[in-house]
mmCIF file of C-alpha atoms in Angstrom:
data_model
loop_
_atom_site.group_PDB
_atom_site.id
_atom_site.type_symbol
_atom_site.label_atom_id
_atom_site.label_comp_id
_atom_site.label_asym_id
_atom_site.label_seq_id
_atom_site.Cartn_x
_atom_site.Cartn_y
_atom_site.Cartn_z
ATOM 1 C CA MET T 1 -61.211 159.480 4.226
ATOM 2 C CA ASN T 2 -59.255 159.748 7.471
ATOM 3 C CA ARG T 3 -61.396 161.641 9.980
ATOM 4 C CA LYS T 4 -58.618 164.078 10.807
ATOM 5 C CA GLN T 5 -57.791 165.026 7.222
ATOM 6 C CA PRO T 6 -60.891 167.099 6.390
ATOM 7 C CA ILE T 7 -60.405 169.062 9.608
ATOM 8 C CA LEU T 8 -56.742 169.647 8.748
ATOM 9 C CA PHE T 9 -57.905 170.849 5.344
ATOM 10 C CA LEU T 10 -60.337 173.224 7.065
ATOM 11 C CA ILE T 11 -57.721 174.468 9.523
ATOM 12 C CA LEU T 12 -55.364 175.311 6.649
ATOM 13 C CA THR T 13 -58.225 177.232 5.052
ATOM 14 C CA ILE T 14 -58.753 179.103 8.341
ATOM 15 C CA LEU T 15 -55.058 180.022 8.355
ATOM 16 C CA CYS T 16 -55.398 181.385 4.833
ATOM 17 C CA LEU T 17 -58.753 183.159 5.074
ATOM 18 C CA GLY T 18 -58.950 183.857 8.795
ATOM 19 C CA ALA T 19 -55.518 185.359 9.201
ATOM 20 C CA VAL T 20 -56.497 188.370 7.111
ATOM 21 C CA SER T 21 -59.682 189.130 9.072
ATOM 22 C CA CYS T 22 -58.184 190.860 12.114
ATOM 23 C CA ARG T 23 -57.657 194.578 12.517
ATOM 24 C CA SER T 24 -55.837 196.330 15.329
ATOM 25 C CA SER T 25 -57.770 198.241 17.994
ATOM 26 C CA ARG T 26 -55.151 200.981 17.925
ATOM 27 C CA ASP T 27 -52.441 202.272 15.602
ATOM 28 C CA ILE T 28 -49.350 200.066 15.821
ATOM 29 C CA HIS T 29 -46.184 201.381 14.189
ATOM 30 C CA LYS T 30 -43.172 199.315 13.150
ATOM 31 C CA THR T 31 -39.972 200.076 14.982
ATOM 32 C CA GLU T 32 -36.933 201.364 13.117
ATOM 33 C CA SER T 33 -34.929 198.345 14.339
ATOM 34 C CA VAL T 34 -36.705 195.929 11.966
ATOM 35 C CA PRO T 35 -35.275 196.106 8.409
ATOM 36 C CA THR T 36 -37.663 195.344 5.567
ATOM 37 C CA ALA T 37 -35.201 195.087 2.637
ATOM 38 C CA TRP T 38 -36.137 191.553 1.709
ATOM 39 C CA GLN T 39 -38.173 190.274 -1.208
ATOM 40 C CA ARG T 40 -38.456 186.520 -0.661
ATOM 41 C CA VAL T 41 -38.048 184.141 2.248
ATOM 42 C CA ARG T 42 -38.665 180.402 2.692
ATOM 43 C CA VAL T 43 -38.825 179.128 6.268
ATOM 44 C CA PRO T 44 -38.949 175.483 7.416
ATOM 45 C CA ALA T 45 -41.638 175.090 10.047
ATOM 46 C CA ASN T 46 -43.689 172.601 11.977
ATOM 47 C CA ILE T 47 -47.461 173.093 12.047
ATOM 48 C CA ARG T 48 -49.137 171.610 15.107
ATOM 49 C CA ILE T 49 -52.904 171.271 15.486
ATOM 50 C CA GLY T 50 -53.878 170.802 19.128
ATOM 51 C CA ALA T 51 -56.796 169.152 20.898
ATOM 52 C CA PRO T 52 -58.995 167.490 19.915
ATOM 53 C CA LEU T 53 -56.915 166.485 16.882
ATOM 54 C CA ASN T 54 -53.288 166.459 18.074
ATOM 55 C CA VAL T 55 -51.649 166.170 14.662
ATOM 56 C CA SER T 56 -48.592 167.854 13.209
ATOM 57 C CA ALA T 57 -46.858 168.219 9.869
ATOM 58 C CA GLY T 58 -43.573 169.556 8.594
ATOM 59 C CA ALA T 59 -43.917 172.491 6.230
ATOM 60 C CA ASN T 60 -42.109 175.072 4.155
ATOM 61 C CA ILE T 61 -43.630 178.544 4.341
ATOM 62 C CA THR T 62 -42.699 180.990 1.596
ATOM 63 C CA PHE T 63 -43.355 184.729 1.572
ATOM 64 C CA VAL T 64 -42.949 186.757 -1.615
ATOM 65 C CA ARG T 65 -43.040 190.320 -0.365
ATOM 66 C CA ASP T 66 -46.278 192.155 -1.221
ATOM 67 C CA THR T 67 -47.318 189.221 -3.427
ATOM 68 C CA SER T 68 -48.057 185.834 -1.861
ATOM 69 C CA ILE T 69 -47.919 183.376 1.021
ATOM 70 C CA THR T 70 -47.393 179.682 0.240
ATOM 71 C CA VAL T 71 -47.563 176.864 2.802
ATOM 72 C CA SER T 72 -46.430 173.421 1.669
ATOM 73 C CA ALA T 73 -47.302 170.754 4.261
ATOM 74 C CA ARG T 74 -45.677 167.338 4.110
ATOM 75 C CA PHE T 75 -46.302 163.899 5.579
ATOM 76 C CA LEU T 76 -43.660 161.161 5.253
ATOM 77 C CA GLY T 77 -41.693 163.394 2.908
ATOM 78 C CA MET T 78 -44.543 163.927 0.443
ATOM 79 C CA GLU T 79 -46.393 167.174 -0.170
ATOM 80 C CA VAL T 80 -49.995 166.511 0.754
ATOM 81 C CA PHE T 81 -51.472 169.986 1.317
ATOM 82 C CA LEU T 82 -50.683 173.288 -0.339
ATOM 83 C CA LEU T 83 -51.998 176.681 0.666
ATOM 84 C CA HIS T 84 -51.425 179.719 -1.561
ATOM 85 C CA ALA T 85 -52.780 183.206 -0.825
ATOM 86 C CA THR T 86 -52.422 186.455 -2.750
ATOM 87 C CA ASN T 87 -54.283 189.757 -2.624
ATOM 88 C CA ASP T 88 -56.752 188.266 -5.105
ATOM 89 C CA THR T 89 -57.170 184.572 -4.325
ATOM 90 C CA ALA T 90 -56.932 181.987 -1.563
ATOM 91 C CA LEU T 91 -56.200 178.459 -2.775
ATOM 92 C CA VAL T 92 -55.998 175.299 -0.635
ATOM 93 C CA ILE T 93 -55.080 172.031 -2.368
ATOM 94 C CA ASP T 94 -55.516 168.538 -0.936
ATOM 95 C CA LYS T 95 -53.125 166.499 -3.048
ATOM 96 C CA MET T 96 -53.970 163.191 -1.405
ATOM 97 C CA HIS T 97 -57.589 163.362 -2.524
ATOM 98 C CA ARG T 98 -57.051 165.589 -5.580
ATOM 99 C CA GLN T 99 -59.421 168.311 -4.477
ATOM 100 C CA TYR T 100 -59.123 172.016 -3.810
ATOM 101 C CA ILE T 101 -60.778 175.162 -2.475
ATOM 102 C CA ALA T 102 -60.435 178.450 -4.372
ATOM 103 C CA GLU T 103 -61.898 181.645 -2.956
ATOM 104 C CA SER T 104 -61.688 185.156 -4.380
ATOM 105 C CA LEU T 105 -60.227 187.751 -2.011
ATOM 106 C CA SER T 106 -60.131 190.723 -4.392
ATOM 107 C CA ASP T 107 -63.417 192.337 -3.278
ATOM 108 C CA PHE T 108 -62.678 191.681 0.387
ATOM 109 C CA MET T 109 -59.115 193.015 0.249
ATOM 110 C CA ALA T 110 -60.232 196.091 -1.701
ATOM 111 C CA ARG T 111 -62.420 197.093 1.254
ATOM 112 C CA MET T 112 -59.726 196.447 3.865
ATOM 113 C CA PRO T 113 -56.878 198.801 4.890
ATOM 114 C CA PHE T 114 -54.245 196.074 4.561
ATOM 115 C CA ASP T 115 -52.784 193.698 2.017
ATOM 116 C CA ILE T 116 -50.857 190.424 1.851
ATOM 117 C CA ASN T 117 -47.756 192.252 3.078
ATOM 118 C CA THR T 118 -49.560 193.031 6.346
ATOM 119 C CA VAL T 119 -50.535 189.375 6.728
ATOM 120 C CA GLN T 120 -46.904 188.311 6.250
ATOM 121 C CA ASP T 121 -45.906 190.648 9.085
ATOM 122 C CA PHE T 122 -48.807 189.436 11.225
ATOM 123 C CA LEU T 123 -47.745 185.806 10.911
ATOM 124 C CA SER T 124 -44.111 186.682 11.646
ATOM 125 C CA GLY T 125 -44.955 188.655 14.780
ATOM 126 C CA ILE T 126 -43.997 192.056 13.348
ATOM 127 C CA PRO T 127 -46.362 194.775 14.682
ATOM 128 C CA VAL T 128 -48.906 195.802 12.083
ATOM 129 C CA ALA T 129 -50.086 199.361 11.450
ATOM 130 C CA ILE T 130 -53.859 199.281 10.947
ATOM 131 C CA PRO T 131 -56.144 202.076 12.250
ATOM 132 C CA TYR T 132 -58.827 201.125 14.761
ATOM 133 C CA LYS T 133 -61.487 202.769 12.579
ATOM 134 C CA ALA T 134 -61.148 199.838 10.164
ATOM 135 C CA LEU T 135 -62.817 197.492 12.639
ATOM 136 C CA PRO T 136 -66.314 196.219 11.799
ATOM 137 C CA GLN T 137 -68.990 197.253 14.252
ATOM 138 C CA GLY T 138 -68.820 195.285 17.496
ATOM 139 C CA VAL T 139 -65.380 193.766 16.788
ATOM 140 C CA SER T 140 -62.405 194.655 18.945
ATOM 141 C CA CYS T 141 -58.788 193.652 18.575
ATOM 142 C CA ASP T 142 -56.166 194.192 21.246
ATOM 143 C CA ILE T 143 -52.462 193.808 20.460
ATOM 144 C CA THR T 144 -49.613 193.719 22.951
ATOM 145 C CA GLN T 145 -45.992 194.038 21.955
ATOM 146 C CA GLN T 146 -42.531 194.059 23.449
ATOM 147 C CA ASP T 147 -39.081 194.810 22.019
ATOM 148 C CA GLY T 148 -40.431 195.396 18.520
ATOM 149 C CA LEU T 149 -42.487 192.195 18.258
ATOM 150 C CA MET T 150 -46.093 191.327 18.984
ATOM 151 C CA THR T 151 -46.580 189.088 22.018
ATOM 152 C CA SER T 152 -50.347 188.540 21.787
ATOM 153 C CA MET T 153 -53.505 189.465 19.929
ATOM 154 C CA THR T 154 -57.080 189.000 21.148
ATOM 155 C CA VAL T 155 -60.065 189.419 18.822
ATOM 156 C CA THR T 156 -63.614 189.590 20.200
ATOM 157 C CA ARG T 157 -66.611 189.323 17.905
ATOM 158 C CA PRO T 158 -70.344 189.986 18.344
ATOM 159 C CA GLY T 159 -72.238 186.878 19.447
ATOM 160 C CA ALA T 160 -69.082 184.854 20.126
ATOM 161 C CA ASP T 161 -68.518 183.574 23.665
ATOM 162 C CA ASP T 162 -64.791 183.060 23.196
ATOM 163 C CA PRO T 163 -62.328 185.349 21.409
ATOM 164 C CA VAL T 164 -59.838 184.391 18.754
ATOM 165 C CA GLN T 165 -56.454 184.444 20.462
ATOM 166 C CA ILE T 166 -53.001 184.683 18.911
ATOM 167 C CA THR T 167 -49.792 184.343 20.885
ATOM 168 C CA TYR T 168 -46.201 184.738 19.804
ATOM 169 C CA GLY T 169 -42.949 183.225 21.047
ATOM 170 C CA GLY T 170 -39.492 184.568 20.513
ATOM 171 C CA PRO T 171 -37.719 186.628 19.582
ATOM 172 C CA VAL T 172 -35.324 185.193 16.984
ATOM 173 C CA MET T 173 -32.824 187.417 15.201
ATOM 174 C CA THR T 174 -32.619 187.044 11.418
ATOM 175 C CA PRO T 175 -30.567 188.927 8.794
ATOM 176 C CA PHE T 176 -33.628 191.163 8.369
ATOM 177 C CA GLY T 177 -34.595 191.794 11.962
ATOM 178 C CA LEU T 178 -36.460 190.045 14.743
ATOM 179 C CA ARG T 179 -39.124 187.410 14.106
ATOM 180 C CA ALA T 180 -41.375 185.371 16.394
ATOM 181 C CA SER T 181 -40.183 181.829 17.096
ATOM 182 C CA THR T 182 -43.775 180.561 17.275
ATOM 183 C CA THR T 183 -47.201 181.783 16.196
ATOM 184 C CA GLY T 184 -50.153 180.192 17.979
ATOM 185 C CA ILE T 185 -53.745 180.720 16.827
ATOM 186 C CA SER T 186 -56.755 179.564 18.844
ATOM 187 C CA VAL T 187 -60.024 179.611 16.891
ATOM 188 C CA PRO T 188 -63.400 178.780 18.491
ATOM 189 C CA VAL T 189 -65.715 176.986 16.043
ATOM 190 C CA LYS T 190 -69.189 176.448 17.454
ATOM 191 C CA SER T 191 -68.744 174.467 20.695
ATOM 192 C CA LYS T 192 -65.162 173.445 19.893
ATOM 193 C CA LYS T 193 -61.874 175.283 19.995
ATOM 194 C CA TYR T 194 -59.129 174.497 17.503
ATOM 195 C CA SER T 195 -55.547 175.589 17.963
ATOM 196 C CA VAL T 196 -52.835 175.880 15.338
ATOM 197 C CA THR T 197 -49.203 176.554 16.244
ATOM 198 C CA ILE T 198 -46.480 177.365 13.750
ATOM 199 C CA ASP T 199 -42.973 176.620 15.030
ATOM 200 C CA TRP T 200 -40.672 178.655 12.806
ATOM 201 C CA ASN T 201 -37.093 177.577 12.104
ATOM 202 C CA TRP T 202 -35.702 180.981 11.154
ATOM 203 C CA ASN T 203 -32.128 179.745 11.568
ATOM 204 C CA LYS T 204 -32.588 177.651 8.418
ATOM 205 C CA ALA T 205 -34.520 180.266 6.432
ATOM 206 C CA ARG T 206 -33.414 181.139 2.917
ATOM 207 C CA TRP T 207 -33.710 184.709 1.690
ATOM 208 C CA ASN T 208 -34.075 186.582 -1.594
ATOM 209 C CA SER T 209 -32.017 185.080 -4.448
ATOM 210 C CA ASP T 210 -31.788 181.742 -2.611
ATOM 211 C CA VAL T 211 -35.568 181.326 -2.943
ATOM 212 C CA ASP T 212 -37.156 180.237 -6.214
ATOM 213 C CA VAL T 213 -40.644 181.584 -6.897
ATOM 214 C CA ARG T 214 -42.951 178.617 -7.328
ATOM 215 C CA GLU T 215 -45.651 178.574 -9.972
ATOM 216 C CA ILE T 216 -48.831 176.987 -8.614
ATOM 217 C CA LYS T 217 -50.569 174.733 -11.138
ATOM 218 C CA LEU T 218 -53.695 172.605 -10.855
ATOM 219 C CA SER T 219 -54.375 169.540 -12.963
ATOM 220 C CA ASP T 220 -57.765 169.203 -14.628
ATOM 221 C CA SER T 221 -58.243 166.015 -12.613
ATOM 222 C CA TYR T 222 -58.603 168.001 -9.365
ATOM 223 C CA LYS T 223 -62.127 168.578 -8.078
ATOM 224 C CA LYS T 224 -63.192 171.954 -6.746
ATOM 225 C CA ILE T 225 -65.131 171.812 -3.476
ATOM 226 C CA ASN T 226 -66.732 174.369 -1.178
ATOM 227 C CA PRO T 227 -65.386 175.220 2.304
ATOM 228 C CA SER T 228 -68.860 174.476 3.667
ATOM 229 C CA ASP T 229 -68.604 170.897 2.355
ATOM 230 C CA ILE T 230 -65.329 170.402 4.202
ATOM 231 C CA ALA T 231 -66.839 171.823 7.388
ATOM 232 C CA LYS T 232 -69.798 169.440 7.069
ATOM 233 C CA THR T 233 -67.514 166.465 6.511
ATOM 234 C CA ALA T 234 -65.469 167.472 9.532
ATOM 235 C CA GLY T 235 -68.592 167.685 11.682
ATOM 236 C CA LEU T 236 -68.350 171.452 12.264
#
C-alpha cells in the first residue's frame, strides 16, 4: 500500500468525524443576507493535504440539506475515496483497496445541539448558531466573522499543546448567498500537524433539481476496518 494512502484515508475520516466536534464559544446568528432556500448542491472542489504529505485530489462535494454530506475524491478520473455522513452514520470507503470505515453518529449527535445542517454551514463558512454552554469542560472555541461569513475558528482542548485551527477564504457570491472560497483545517495529531484545504469552485456548483441524490451502496467484497487500524498503518 502506498504510504500516503492510509493517511489520506484517515484525513478524510477526520473531515467526516472531526468536523462535527466543534462548538462555538458564543452565540453566532446567521445574517438575513444569506438565503437558505436550497435543498441540494454539488460543488466541484480540490482537496489539498499539506506537509508532510503534500498530496491533492479533485472532488465533488454534495450537500443534501438537513440530510447528508458526500465527498467523492478522484485520482486520474477515477473515484478512489468516498465519504458519506448523515446524522446517524459516518462512512468512508477506500475503493482502491476495497475497504471501508463505518461509525455510528446517532448517539453522539443526539447529545449535541447541532445536526448535519450545521456541519454543512460550517464547511461553507456560514456562521453557525451554537450556544457556548454546549462546550465540553475545558474546551473553548472562538469564531471570528466578517460580512456574514466566518473568517476563522480556533478550538483549544484540554491536554493539547496546539489548537485545531480553521480558516476561511472568500467570499464568493452564489444564487443562495455568500460562501467561503476555501476552507482550511489544521489538525494536530500527536507530534505532527496535518492540514486539509478545500478549494471550492462555487461558480460551477449545481443546485436543487440539477443535482441527483446518490444512493451509497457497498459490495459484500468490501472489508470493514477500524479507524485505529488506519491510524496504526499511517504511523499515527
